[in-house]
Coordinates of C-alpha atoms and ligand atoms in Angstrom, one line a residue:
M1 CA -24.0 -32.6 -48.1
S2 CA -21.2 -34.4 -46.2
D3 CA -21.9 -35.0 -42.5
Y4 CA -18.5 -33.7 -41.7
V5 CA -17.0 -30.3 -42.0
T6 CA -13.5 -28.9 -41.8
V7 CA -12.6 -26.0 -39.6
T8 CA -9.3 -24.2 -39.7
F9 CA -8.0 -22.1 -36.8
E10 CA -5.8 -19.1 -37.5
P11 CA -3.1 -18.0 -36.9
T12 CA -1.7 -21.5 -36.3
G13 CA -3.5 -23.2 -39.2
A14 CA -4.6 -26.1 -37.0
R15 CA -7.5 -28.1 -38.4
A16 CA -10.2 -30.5 -37.3
K17 CA -12.7 -32.5 -39.2
V18 CA -15.9 -32.7 -37.1
P19 CA -19.5 -33.6 -37.5
V20 CA -21.8 -30.8 -38.7
G21 CA -23.4 -29.2 -35.7
T22 CA -20.2 -29.4 -33.6
N23 CA -19.6 -26.1 -31.8
L24 CA -16.3 -24.2 -32.3
Y25 CA -15.2 -24.7 -28.7
E26 CA -15.4 -28.5 -29.1
A27 CA -13.8 -28.3 -32.6
A28 CA -10.9 -26.3 -31.2
Q29 CA -10.3 -29.0 -28.6
E30 CA -10.3 -31.5 -31.4
A31 CA -7.8 -29.5 -33.3
G32 CA -5.6 -29.0 -30.2
V33 CA -6.2 -25.3 -30.1
E34 CA -6.6 -23.7 -26.7
I35 CA -9.5 -21.4 -26.2
S36 CA -10.1 -20.1 -22.7
G37 CA -13.5 -20.5 -21.1
S38 CA -14.0 -20.6 -17.4
C39 CA -17.7 -21.5 -17.6
G40 CA -16.8 -24.7 -19.4
G41 CA -18.9 -23.9 -22.5
Q42 CA -22.1 -22.7 -20.7
G43 CA -22.1 -19.4 -22.6
T44 CA -21.8 -17.3 -19.4
C45 CA -18.2 -16.2 -19.0
G46 CA -17.7 -14.6 -22.5
E47 CA -14.1 -15.7 -22.6
C48 CA -14.2 -18.0 -25.6
Q49 CA -14.3 -15.2 -28.2
V50 CA -13.3 -16.0 -31.7
I51 CA -13.6 -14.2 -35.0
L52 CA -15.4 -16.0 -37.9
A53 CA -13.3 -15.2 -41.0
E54 CA -15.3 -17.3 -43.4
G55 CA -17.8 -20.2 -43.5
K56 CA -21.3 -21.1 -42.5
V57 CA -22.3 -21.3 -38.8
S58 CA -25.4 -21.0 -36.6
E59 CA -27.1 -17.7 -35.9
P60 CA -25.9 -15.8 -32.7
T61 CA -27.6 -17.1 -29.6
S62 CA -29.2 -15.0 -26.9
Q63 CA -26.2 -15.5 -24.7
E64 CA -23.9 -14.1 -27.4
K65 CA -26.2 -11.1 -27.9
E66 CA -26.1 -10.4 -24.2
L67 CA -22.3 -10.8 -23.8
L68 CA -21.1 -9.3 -27.1
A69 CA -21.8 -5.8 -28.4
T70 CA -23.9 -5.9 -31.6
A71 CA -21.2 -4.2 -33.6
L72 CA -18.8 -7.0 -32.6
V73 CA -21.2 -9.8 -33.7
E74 CA -21.7 -7.9 -36.9
A75 CA -18.0 -8.0 -37.5
G76 CA -17.9 -11.8 -37.0
R77 CA -17.1 -12.0 -33.3
R78 CA -18.7 -15.1 -31.8
L79 CA -18.5 -17.1 -28.6
A80 CA -17.0 -20.4 -29.7
C81 CA -19.1 -22.5 -27.3
Q82 CA -22.3 -21.1 -28.8
T83 CA -21.4 -21.3 -32.5
K84 CA -22.3 -24.5 -34.3
L85 CA -20.6 -25.4 -37.6
R86 CA -23.0 -25.7 -40.6
G87 CA -20.2 -26.0 -43.2
D88 CA -16.4 -25.6 -43.6
A89 CA -15.1 -22.6 -41.8
V90 CA -12.0 -20.5 -41.0
V91 CA -11.8 -19.0 -37.5
R92 CA -9.4 -16.6 -36.0
V93 CA -8.4 -17.1 -32.4
P94 CA -7.0 -13.9 -30.6
T95 CA -3.6 -14.8 -29.4
A96 CA -3.3 -15.9 -25.8
E97 CA -0.9 -13.2 -24.9
T98 CA -3.1 -10.5 -26.2
A99 CA -6.1 -12.0 -24.4
V100 CA -4.2 -12.0 -21.1
V101 CA -3.1 -8.4 -21.5
R102 CA -6.6 -7.4 -22.5
K103 CA -8.0 -9.1 -19.5
A104 CA -5.6 -7.3 -17.2
L105 CA -6.6 -4.0 -18.8
Q106 CA -10.3 -4.4 -18.8
P107 CA -11.7 -1.2 -17.5
E108 CA -14.1 -2.8 -15.1
W109 CA -15.0 0.3 -13.3
V110 CA -16.9 1.9 -16.1
R111 CA -20.1 3.0 -14.3
S112 CA -23.3 3.5 -16.2
V113 CA -23.7 7.2 -16.7
P114 CA -26.2 9.2 -18.8
L115 CA -24.8 9.3 -22.3
A116 CA -23.7 12.8 -23.2
P117 CA -20.7 12.6 -25.4
N118 CA -19.0 15.5 -27.1
V119 CA -19.6 13.8 -30.4
R120 CA -23.2 14.0 -31.5
R121 CA -25.1 12.5 -34.4
Y122 CA -28.1 13.9 -36.2
D123 CA -30.3 12.3 -38.9
L124 CA -31.8 15.3 -40.5
D125 CA -34.4 16.3 -43.1
V126 CA -33.2 19.8 -43.9
A127 CA -35.5 22.4 -45.4
A128 CA -34.8 22.9 -49.1
A129 CA -33.7 26.3 -50.3
S130 CA -36.0 28.3 -52.5
L131 CA -36.4 31.8 -53.8
D132 CA -38.4 32.4 -50.6
D133 CA -35.8 30.9 -48.4
Q134 CA -32.4 31.9 -49.4
R135 CA -30.7 31.0 -46.1
S136 CA -27.3 29.5 -46.7
D137 CA -27.0 25.7 -46.8
F138 CA -25.1 25.7 -43.5
R139 CA -27.7 28.0 -41.8
R140 CA -30.5 25.7 -42.8
L141 CA -28.5 22.7 -41.5
A142 CA -27.6 24.5 -38.3
E143 CA -31.2 25.5 -37.7
A144 CA -32.4 21.9 -38.2
I145 CA -30.0 21.0 -35.4
T146 CA -30.4 23.7 -32.8
E147 CA -32.5 26.8 -31.9
Q148 CA -29.2 28.6 -31.6
P149 CA -27.6 28.0 -35.0
S150 CA -25.0 30.7 -34.4
S151 CA -23.5 28.5 -31.7
L152 CA -22.4 26.0 -34.5
T153 CA -19.6 26.3 -37.0
G154 CA -18.6 24.0 -39.8
T155 CA -15.1 22.8 -40.6
V156 CA -13.8 23.8 -44.1
G157 CA -13.8 20.2 -45.1
C158 CA -17.4 19.7 -44.1
L159 CA -18.5 22.9 -45.8
R160 CA -16.8 21.8 -49.0
S161 CA -19.0 18.7 -49.3
L162 CA -22.1 20.3 -47.8
A163 CA -23.9 21.5 -50.9
S164 CA -23.7 18.2 -52.8
A165 CA -24.5 16.1 -49.7
L166 CA -27.7 18.1 -49.1
R167 CA -28.9 17.7 -52.6
A168 CA -27.9 14.0 -53.1
E169 CA -30.8 12.5 -51.3
D170 CA -33.4 15.2 -51.2
Q171 CA -32.0 17.1 -48.2
K172 CA -31.8 14.0 -46.0
V173 CA -28.4 13.9 -44.4
A174 CA -26.5 12.3 -41.6
V175 CA -24.5 14.8 -39.6
T176 CA -21.7 14.5 -37.1
A177 CA -20.7 17.3 -34.7
V178 CA -17.8 17.4 -32.3
G179 CA -18.5 20.0 -29.7
S180 CA -19.8 23.1 -31.5
Q181 CA -18.3 22.1 -34.8
V182 CA -20.0 20.3 -37.6
V183 CA -17.3 18.0 -38.9
D184 CA -19.2 15.6 -41.3
V185 CA -22.3 15.8 -43.5
R186 CA -23.2 13.0 -45.8
P187 CA -26.2 11.7 -47.6
A188 CA -28.5 9.8 -45.2
S189 CA -27.8 6.4 -46.8
Q190 CA -24.1 6.8 -46.3
R191 CA -24.5 7.3 -42.5
S192 CA -21.3 6.2 -40.8
R193 CA -20.7 5.1 -37.2
A194 CA -19.8 7.4 -34.4
L195 CA -17.0 5.8 -32.5
G196 CA -14.5 7.1 -29.9
V197 CA -11.4 5.8 -28.3
A198 CA -10.2 6.2 -24.7
V199 CA -6.4 5.9 -24.6
D200 CA -4.4 5.0 -21.5
I201 CA -0.7 5.7 -22.1
G202 CA 1.2 3.9 -19.3
T203 CA 4.9 3.9 -18.9
S204 CA 5.0 0.2 -19.8
T205 CA 1.7 -0.5 -21.5
V206 CA -0.7 1.3 -23.8
A207 CA -4.4 0.4 -23.9
V208 CA -6.9 1.7 -26.4
Y209 CA -10.6 1.2 -25.6
L210 CA -13.0 1.5 -28.6
V211 CA -16.4 2.8 -27.6
D212 CA -19.6 3.2 -29.6
L213 CA -20.6 6.8 -28.9
E214 CA -24.2 6.2 -29.9
T215 CA -24.8 3.5 -27.3
G216 CA -21.9 4.2 -24.8
K217 CA -20.8 0.6 -25.1
H218 CA -17.2 -0.4 -24.8
L219 CA -16.6 -2.6 -27.9
V220 CA -13.0 -3.9 -27.8
T221 CA -9.7 -3.3 -26.1
A222 CA -6.4 -3.2 -28.0
A223 CA -3.2 -3.2 -25.9
G224 CA 0.5 -3.3 -26.4
Q225 CA 3.8 -2.4 -25.0
N226 CA 4.9 1.3 -24.8
P227 CA 7.7 1.3 -27.4
Q228 CA 9.5 4.0 -25.5
V229 CA 10.6 1.3 -23.1
R230 CA 13.7 1.0 -25.3
F231 CA 14.6 4.6 -24.3
G232 CA 14.4 3.8 -20.6
A233 CA 12.2 1.8 -18.2
D234 CA 10.9 4.8 -16.2
V235 CA 9.8 8.3 -16.8
V236 CA 12.9 9.9 -15.5
S237 CA 15.2 8.1 -18.0
R238 CA 12.8 9.1 -20.8
I239 CA 13.0 12.7 -19.8
Q240 CA 16.8 12.4 -19.7
Y241 CA 16.7 10.9 -23.2
A242 CA 14.5 13.7 -24.5
N243 CA 16.9 16.3 -22.9
S244 CA 20.1 14.8 -24.1
H245 CA 19.3 14.1 -27.8
A246 CA 18.6 16.8 -30.3
D247 CA 15.5 15.0 -31.6
G248 CA 14.9 13.1 -28.4
L249 CA 11.4 14.4 -27.7
T250 CA 10.3 14.0 -31.4
A251 CA 11.6 10.4 -31.4
L252 CA 9.7 9.5 -28.2
R253 CA 6.6 11.2 -29.4
N254 CA 6.7 9.5 -32.8
E255 CA 7.0 6.2 -31.1
I256 CA 3.9 6.6 -29.0
L257 CA 1.9 8.2 -31.7
A258 CA 2.6 5.3 -34.0
T259 CA 1.7 2.8 -31.3
V260 CA -1.6 4.5 -30.3
S261 CA -2.5 4.9 -34.0
Q262 CA -1.7 1.2 -34.7
L263 CA -3.8 0.0 -31.7
I264 CA -6.7 2.2 -32.9
R265 CA -6.4 0.6 -36.4
Q266 CA -6.4 -2.8 -34.8
A267 CA -9.5 -2.1 -32.7
V268 CA -11.6 -0.6 -35.5
E269 CA -10.6 -3.4 -37.8
E270 CA -11.9 -5.9 -35.2
V271 CA -15.4 -4.3 -35.3
G272 CA -15.3 -3.9 -39.1
A273 CA -15.2 -0.1 -38.8
A274 CA -12.9 2.6 -40.3
R275 CA -10.6 5.0 -38.6
A276 CA -12.6 7.8 -40.1
D277 CA -15.5 6.6 -37.9
V278 CA -13.6 7.6 -34.8
Y279 CA -14.4 11.2 -34.0
E280 CA -12.9 11.7 -30.6
A281 CA -10.1 10.4 -28.4
T282 CA -9.7 11.0 -24.7
I283 CA -6.2 10.6 -23.3
V284 CA -4.9 9.6 -19.8
G285 CA -1.4 9.0 -18.8
N286 CA 1.1 10.2 -16.2
T287 CA 2.3 13.7 -16.7
C288 CA 5.5 12.7 -18.5
M289 CA 3.6 10.5 -21.0
H290 CA 1.0 13.3 -21.4
H291 CA 3.7 15.8 -22.2
I292 CA 5.5 13.6 -24.6
F293 CA 2.2 12.7 -26.4
L294 CA 1.5 16.4 -26.9
G295 CA 5.2 17.2 -27.7
L296 CA 5.6 19.5 -24.7
E297 CA 9.0 20.0 -23.0
S298 CA 9.2 17.4 -20.2
R299 CA 12.6 18.7 -18.9
Y300 CA 11.1 20.7 -16.0
L301 CA 9.1 17.8 -14.7
A302 CA 12.3 16.3 -13.4
E303 CA 13.9 19.5 -12.1
S304 CA 12.9 21.1 -8.8
P305 CA 10.2 22.5 -8.4
Y306 CA 8.9 19.8 -10.8
V307 CA 6.2 21.8 -12.6
P308 CA 4.4 20.7 -15.7
V309 CA 4.0 22.9 -18.7
T310 CA 0.3 22.7 -18.3
A311 CA -2.0 20.7 -16.0
E312 CA -5.2 22.0 -17.6
T313 CA -7.2 20.0 -20.1
V314 CA -6.0 20.2 -23.6
S315 CA -8.2 19.8 -26.7
A316 CA -6.7 19.8 -30.2
S317 CA -7.8 18.5 -33.6
A318 CA -6.6 15.0 -34.5
D319 CA -5.0 16.3 -37.6
R320 CA -3.0 18.8 -35.6
L321 CA -1.7 16.2 -33.3
G322 CA -1.1 13.5 -36.0
L323 CA -3.4 10.9 -34.3
E324 CA -4.9 8.6 -36.9
I325 CA -8.6 9.0 -36.2
N326 CA -10.9 11.1 -38.3
P327 CA -8.7 14.1 -39.1
R328 CA -11.5 16.4 -38.1
G329 CA -12.0 14.6 -34.9
N330 CA -11.0 15.9 -31.5
V331 CA -8.4 14.8 -29.0
F332 CA -9.1 15.6 -25.4
C333 CA -6.4 15.2 -22.8
L334 CA -7.6 14.9 -19.2
P335 CA -6.0 17.4 -16.8
C336 CA -3.0 16.5 -14.7
I337 CA -2.4 17.4 -11.0
A338 CA 1.3 17.8 -10.7
G339 CA 4.6 16.9 -12.3
F340 CA 4.3 13.2 -11.2
V341 CA 0.6 12.9 -10.6
G342 CA -1.0 12.9 -14.0
A343 CA -4.2 12.5 -15.9
D344 CA -4.1 8.8 -15.1
T345 CA -4.7 9.6 -11.5
V346 CA -7.5 11.9 -12.4
G347 CA -8.9 9.0 -14.4
V348 CA -8.7 6.7 -11.3
I349 CA -10.5 9.4 -9.2
V350 CA -13.2 9.9 -11.8
A351 CA -13.8 6.1 -12.2
S352 CA -13.9 5.4 -8.5
E353 CA -15.8 8.7 -7.7
L354 CA -13.3 9.1 -4.9
T355 CA -14.3 12.6 -3.9
R356 CA -18.1 11.8 -4.2
R357 CA -17.7 9.4 -1.3
D358 CA -18.9 10.0 2.3
R359 CA -16.1 8.1 3.9
P360 CA -12.2 8.4 3.8
T361 CA -10.8 6.3 1.0
L362 CA -7.3 5.7 -0.4
A363 CA -6.6 5.0 -4.0
V364 CA -3.2 3.7 -5.0
D365 CA -2.2 3.3 -8.6
I366 CA 0.7 0.8 -8.7
G367 CA 2.8 1.4 -11.7
T368 CA 6.4 2.3 -12.4
N369 CA 5.5 5.6 -10.7
G370 CA 3.3 5.0 -7.7
E371 CA 0.5 7.6 -7.6
I372 CA -1.6 8.0 -4.5
A373 CA -4.8 9.9 -3.8
L374 CA -6.3 10.2 -0.4
W375 CA -9.9 11.5 0.1
S376 CA -10.4 12.4 3.7
G377 CA -14.1 13.1 3.3
E378 CA -13.2 16.8 2.9
R379 CA -9.8 17.1 1.3
L380 CA -8.2 15.4 -1.7
L381 CA -4.5 14.9 -1.2
T382 CA -2.2 13.4 -3.8
A383 CA 1.4 12.3 -3.8
S384 CA 3.7 10.3 -6.0
C385 CA 6.6 8.0 -5.3
A386 CA 9.2 6.3 -7.4
A387 CA 8.2 2.7 -7.0
G388 CA 10.3 1.6 -9.9
P389 CA 9.2 -1.0 -12.4
A390 CA 9.6 -4.0 -10.1
F391 CA 5.9 -4.7 -9.7
E392 CA 5.6 -4.7 -13.5
G393 CA 8.2 -7.4 -13.7
A394 CA 11.1 -5.2 -14.8
Q395 CA 14.4 -5.3 -13.1
I396 CA 13.4 -8.6 -11.6
H397 CA 15.6 -11.5 -12.5
H398 CA 12.8 -13.6 -14.0
G399 CA 10.3 -10.8 -14.1
M400 CA 7.8 -10.7 -17.0
R401 CA 4.4 -9.2 -17.9
A402 CA 1.2 -11.1 -17.1
A403 CA 1.2 -13.5 -20.1
P404 CA 0.8 -17.2 -20.4
G405 CA 3.4 -19.0 -18.3
A406 CA 3.9 -16.1 -15.9
I407 CA 3.7 -17.2 -12.2
D408 CA 0.7 -15.2 -11.0
E409 CA 0.1 -16.9 -7.7
A410 CA 2.2 -18.5 -5.0
F411 CA 0.9 -20.2 -1.9
V412 CA 1.9 -22.5 0.9
S413 CA 1.2 -26.1 0.3
G414 CA 2.0 -28.3 3.2
N415 CA 5.6 -27.5 4.2
D416 CA 6.4 -26.3 0.7
L417 CA 5.5 -23.5 -1.6
A418 CA 3.5 -24.0 -4.8
V419 CA 2.8 -21.7 -7.7
H420 CA 0.2 -21.2 -10.4
T421 CA 0.9 -20.0 -13.9
I422 CA -1.3 -18.1 -16.2
D423 CA -3.2 -20.5 -18.5
D424 CA -1.5 -23.3 -16.6
Q425 CA 1.5 -23.1 -19.0
P426 CA 5.0 -24.2 -18.0
A427 CA 6.5 -21.4 -15.9
R428 CA 8.4 -18.7 -18.0
G429 CA 8.8 -16.0 -15.3
I430 CA 7.0 -14.1 -12.6
C431 CA 4.6 -11.2 -13.0
G432 CA 3.5 -8.5 -10.5
S433 CA 0.8 -10.5 -8.6
G434 CA 3.1 -13.5 -8.4
L435 CA 5.8 -11.3 -6.9
F436 CA 3.5 -10.1 -4.1
D437 CA 2.5 -13.7 -3.3
A438 CA 6.0 -15.1 -3.5
T439 CA 7.3 -12.5 -1.1
A440 CA 4.5 -13.1 1.3
V441 CA 5.0 -16.9 1.2
L442 CA 8.7 -16.7 1.6
L443 CA 8.2 -14.5 4.7
E444 CA 5.6 -16.9 6.0
L445 CA 7.9 -19.9 5.5
G446 CA 10.9 -18.1 7.0
L447 CA 12.9 -18.1 3.8
I448 CA 13.4 -14.3 4.1
D449 CA 13.6 -12.4 7.3
T450 CA 12.0 -9.0 8.2
K451 CA 15.1 -7.3 6.8
G452 CA 14.6 -9.0 3.5
H453 CA 17.6 -11.3 3.9
M454 CA 17.3 -14.8 2.5
V455 CA 18.2 -17.6 4.9
D456 CA 21.9 -18.5 5.0
D457 CA 23.1 -22.0 4.8
Q458 CA 23.2 -22.5 8.5
S459 CA 19.6 -21.4 9.0
C460 CA 18.6 -23.7 6.1
G461 CA 19.0 -26.5 8.6
T462 CA 15.8 -25.5 10.3
L463 CA 13.8 -25.8 7.1
S464 CA 12.1 -28.9 5.8
D465 CA 14.2 -30.8 3.2
T466 CA 12.0 -29.8 0.3
M467 CA 12.3 -26.1 1.3
A468 CA 16.0 -26.2 2.0
E469 CA 16.6 -27.7 -1.5
R470 CA 14.9 -24.6 -3.0
V471 CA 17.6 -22.2 -1.7
G472 CA 20.9 -21.7 -3.4
G473 CA 23.5 -19.2 -4.6
E474 CA 25.6 -16.7 -2.8
A475 CA 25.2 -13.0 -1.8
N476 CA 23.1 -11.1 -4.3
K477 CA 22.8 -14.2 -6.3
R478 CA 21.2 -16.1 -3.4
H479 CA 17.9 -17.3 -4.6
V480 CA 14.8 -19.4 -3.9
V481 CA 13.5 -21.7 -6.7
L482 CA 9.8 -21.0 -7.3
A483 CA 9.4 -23.4 -10.2
D484 CA 12.0 -26.1 -10.9
A485 CA 13.1 -27.3 -14.3
E486 CA 10.3 -29.8 -14.6
Q487 CA 7.6 -27.1 -13.9
S488 CA 9.2 -24.5 -16.2
A489 CA 9.6 -24.3 -20.0
N490 CA 13.3 -24.2 -19.6
S491 CA 15.5 -23.6 -16.6
P492 CA 14.2 -23.1 -13.0
I493 CA 12.4 -19.8 -12.2
V494 CA 13.9 -18.2 -9.2
L495 CA 13.4 -15.2 -6.9
T496 CA 16.8 -13.7 -6.0
Q497 CA 18.1 -11.7 -3.1
R498 CA 18.4 -8.7 -5.4
D499 CA 14.8 -9.1 -6.5
V500 CA 13.7 -9.0 -2.8
R501 CA 15.6 -5.8 -2.5
E502 CA 13.8 -4.2 -5.5
I503 CA 10.5 -5.3 -4.0
Q504 CA 11.4 -3.7 -0.6
L505 CA 12.3 -0.4 -2.3
A506 CA 9.0 -0.4 -4.2
K507 CA 6.8 -1.3 -1.4
S508 CA 8.5 1.0 1.1
A509 CA 8.1 4.0 -1.2
I510 CA 4.3 3.3 -1.5
R511 CA 3.8 2.6 2.2
A512 CA 5.8 5.6 3.5
S513 CA 3.8 7.9 1.2
T514 CA 0.4 6.6 2.2
E515 CA 1.2 6.7 5.9
M516 CA 2.4 10.3 5.6
L517 CA -0.7 11.4 3.7
L518 CA -2.9 9.8 6.4
E519 CA -1.1 11.6 9.1
M520 CA -1.4 14.9 7.3
V521 CA -5.2 14.7 7.5
G522 CA -5.2 13.2 11.0
L523 CA -6.5 9.8 9.9
K524 CA -5.5 6.3 11.0
P525 CA -5.5 3.3 8.7
D526 CA -8.6 2.0 10.4
D527 CA -10.5 5.2 9.4
L528 CA -10.3 4.1 5.8
D529 CA -13.5 2.8 4.4
E530 CA -11.6 1.2 1.5
V531 CA -8.2 1.0 -0.1
L532 CA -8.5 0.9 -3.8
I533 CA -5.7 -0.7 -5.8
A534 CA -5.6 0.5 -9.4
G535 CA -3.2 -0.5 -12.1
A536 CA -3.1 -3.2 -14.8
F537 CA -2.8 -6.0 -12.2
G538 CA -4.8 -4.3 -9.4
N539 CA -7.5 -7.0 -9.8
F540 CA -5.0 -9.8 -9.4
I541 CA -3.3 -8.7 -6.3
N542 CA -4.0 -10.9 -3.3
P543 CA -4.9 -8.5 -0.5
A544 CA -3.5 -10.8 2.1
S545 CA -0.2 -10.8 0.4
A546 CA -0.1 -7.1 0.0
L547 CA -0.8 -6.7 3.7
R548 CA 1.7 -9.4 4.7
M549 CA 4.5 -7.7 2.8
G550 CA 3.6 -4.3 4.3
L551 CA 2.7 -2.6 1.1
L552 CA -0.5 -1.1 2.4
P553 CA -1.7 0.5 5.6
E554 CA -3.0 -2.0 8.1
V555 CA -6.6 -2.3 7.3
A556 CA -8.9 -5.3 7.3
E557 CA -8.3 -7.4 4.3
G558 CA -11.9 -7.1 3.1
R559 CA -11.4 -3.3 2.7
I560 CA -8.8 -3.8 0.0
V561 CA -10.5 -3.6 -3.4
G562 CA -8.7 -4.1 -6.8
I563 CA -10.2 -1.8 -9.3
G564 CA -8.2 -2.8 -12.4
N565 CA -7.3 -0.3 -14.9
A566 CA -9.4 2.5 -13.4
A567 CA -7.4 5.2 -15.3
G568 CA -8.7 3.7 -18.6
A569 CA -12.2 3.5 -17.1
G570 CA -11.9 7.2 -16.3
A571 CA -10.9 7.9 -19.9
I572 CA -14.0 6.0 -21.1
L573 CA -16.3 7.9 -18.8
T574 CA -15.0 11.2 -19.9
L575 CA -15.4 10.1 -23.5
V576 CA -19.1 9.3 -23.1
S577 CA -20.1 12.0 -20.6
G578 CA -19.5 15.7 -20.6
H579 CA -20.6 15.7 -16.9
E580 CA -17.7 13.3 -16.1
R581 CA -15.4 15.5 -18.1
D582 CA -16.4 18.5 -15.8
Y583 CA -15.9 16.2 -12.8
A584 CA -12.3 15.5 -14.0
R585 CA -11.6 19.2 -14.3
Q586 CA -13.0 19.8 -10.8
V587 CA -10.9 16.9 -9.4
A588 CA -7.7 18.5 -10.8
E589 CA -8.6 21.9 -9.5
T590 CA -9.3 20.8 -5.9
A591 CA -6.5 18.3 -5.5
E592 CA -3.8 19.3 -3.0
H593 CA -0.5 17.9 -4.2
I594 CA 2.1 17.1 -1.5
E595 CA 5.7 16.7 -2.4
L596 CA 6.8 14.1 0.0
F597 CA 10.1 12.6 -1.0
R598 CA 12.2 15.6 -0.3
S599 CA 11.2 15.8 3.4
S600 CA 13.5 14.1 5.9
D601 CA 10.4 12.7 7.5
F602 CA 9.7 10.8 4.3
Q603 CA 13.3 9.5 4.2
D604 CA 12.9 8.2 7.8
R605 CA 9.7 6.5 7.0
F606 CA 11.2 5.0 3.8
V607 CA 13.9 3.4 5.8
E608 CA 11.4 2.2 8.4
Y609 CA 9.2 0.5 5.9
M610 CA 12.0 -1.2 4.1
M611 CA 11.5 -3.8 6.8
F612 CA 8.9 -6.4 6.3
P613 CA 6.3 -6.7 9.1
Ligands
LIG1 S1 -16.7 -20.9 -22.6 FE1 -17.7 -19.5 -21.4 S2 -18.9 -18.3 -22.8 FE2 -18.0 -19.9 -24.0

């Protein structure tokens, strides 16, 4: 056997010839392929995941077994730093952009809860029929499952295959039930997996979390852009599109169904499963996304008094809704609260157990539509505000999503400002967390004043030379260079006067809403035990920057906690636990929704908080 092996990295096709026994992390470096790994190959961070397409490698190590779900390892997923080459191999590296988006959407707040999903599996040895026991096949099956067999029904599809399935392997069968319906019976040796998906339909991003319903483990995340973006960046423009085109609602619905189905396909392929193994989907999203997904008229969400068609939970068969999971599977939509406070907020509340806390806590989901929930210790108040898509990088001159090359941090360095980009790539734009930081730094350095005006040429004289050189342009095109041509992939990346205006509008809407809710329950910012920031980039926001720009009530910095995509975490919890599903219902029933933005008080506050502190 040769002492050297060749490894090929897909999708780029880069190759390296390395000694036998080299691990994939080192081989990737040799091939010039970037694989992230913040632990430097110690096998502790779990970031260096790759998929072994073919070839001979070492057995999974204990670290891999700990960090990766068994199903993933079985499907070829490995940690590059732990996997040694024994022969030639082909390895797939998840694309960097996908990895970044997935990281941003990791549902970190999935608590450990007792496993009690709506999908249940049974491995049965059913009593055989005889002349002395002429109970029907289904009755014998149902009695093997429960002492109350009449509480179960079988789908027609399942009943059609039942007789043969029972007799194929001497009455030994693997059964899947969804709720009170038996949906699948097959000979024991053909036992399938029981998977579920939690789906978070955001206005800009869609995330699908694949979960093993027999272990409760989150297996993989598949994420992508909401394709409806081409019909409008925010919910109101999508509602308008649906209203003003004959097939507008159908077009919007088809787009999201296709995307969610495609992401489910991608996720199950990654673990070597089939879509038929997915028996249930739980859905969260704002009320508009929820309505479009279900094909409900969304028109009245945007017209006073802004009522949804339904705010209750909705359950329907996958087949009926056209979602590509097992056609006999169930789709469960979490309840909404109001026209602009949706199932995503309910998901955030479930994930953070907001109303189970002893002390007042505020949860803010920063998305295109800001959704706010305040738990006073006794009352749950919710409100929404049109924050606009600025914090998601839209309508910002060089705005972009969190992807390699996005400026995600800005800080003061000496007399100058410095930036960090995702994956240390040349700067391509600026994402939400970078916008927060950049605004705070420009305020700190005096490049923008409390009204949000960028310094004029005369005031530039008071700045250091390096800072003054960063400022240019006129009026709305006035800008500050965040990354010059040398630091960027192309031309300089700037923050413009117009961008600052967009940021002011977004932050003011959120701040005015939170302050008004606090006042309504007689609380001061200092009474808040914690301020939870949800949303795809909730974990990446620098609390000091959020406070500096006046986005949040004035609380101690340590009380601000990023909780990531908590809406997705809530969808997962309700997928694996009926108890959490009941909690979601209870949250929606007890929430008091406050319509803020019509009140003159709100308008006054909004103007007040346009100012930076
Ligand atoms: S580099 Fe951290 S686990 Fe491999």
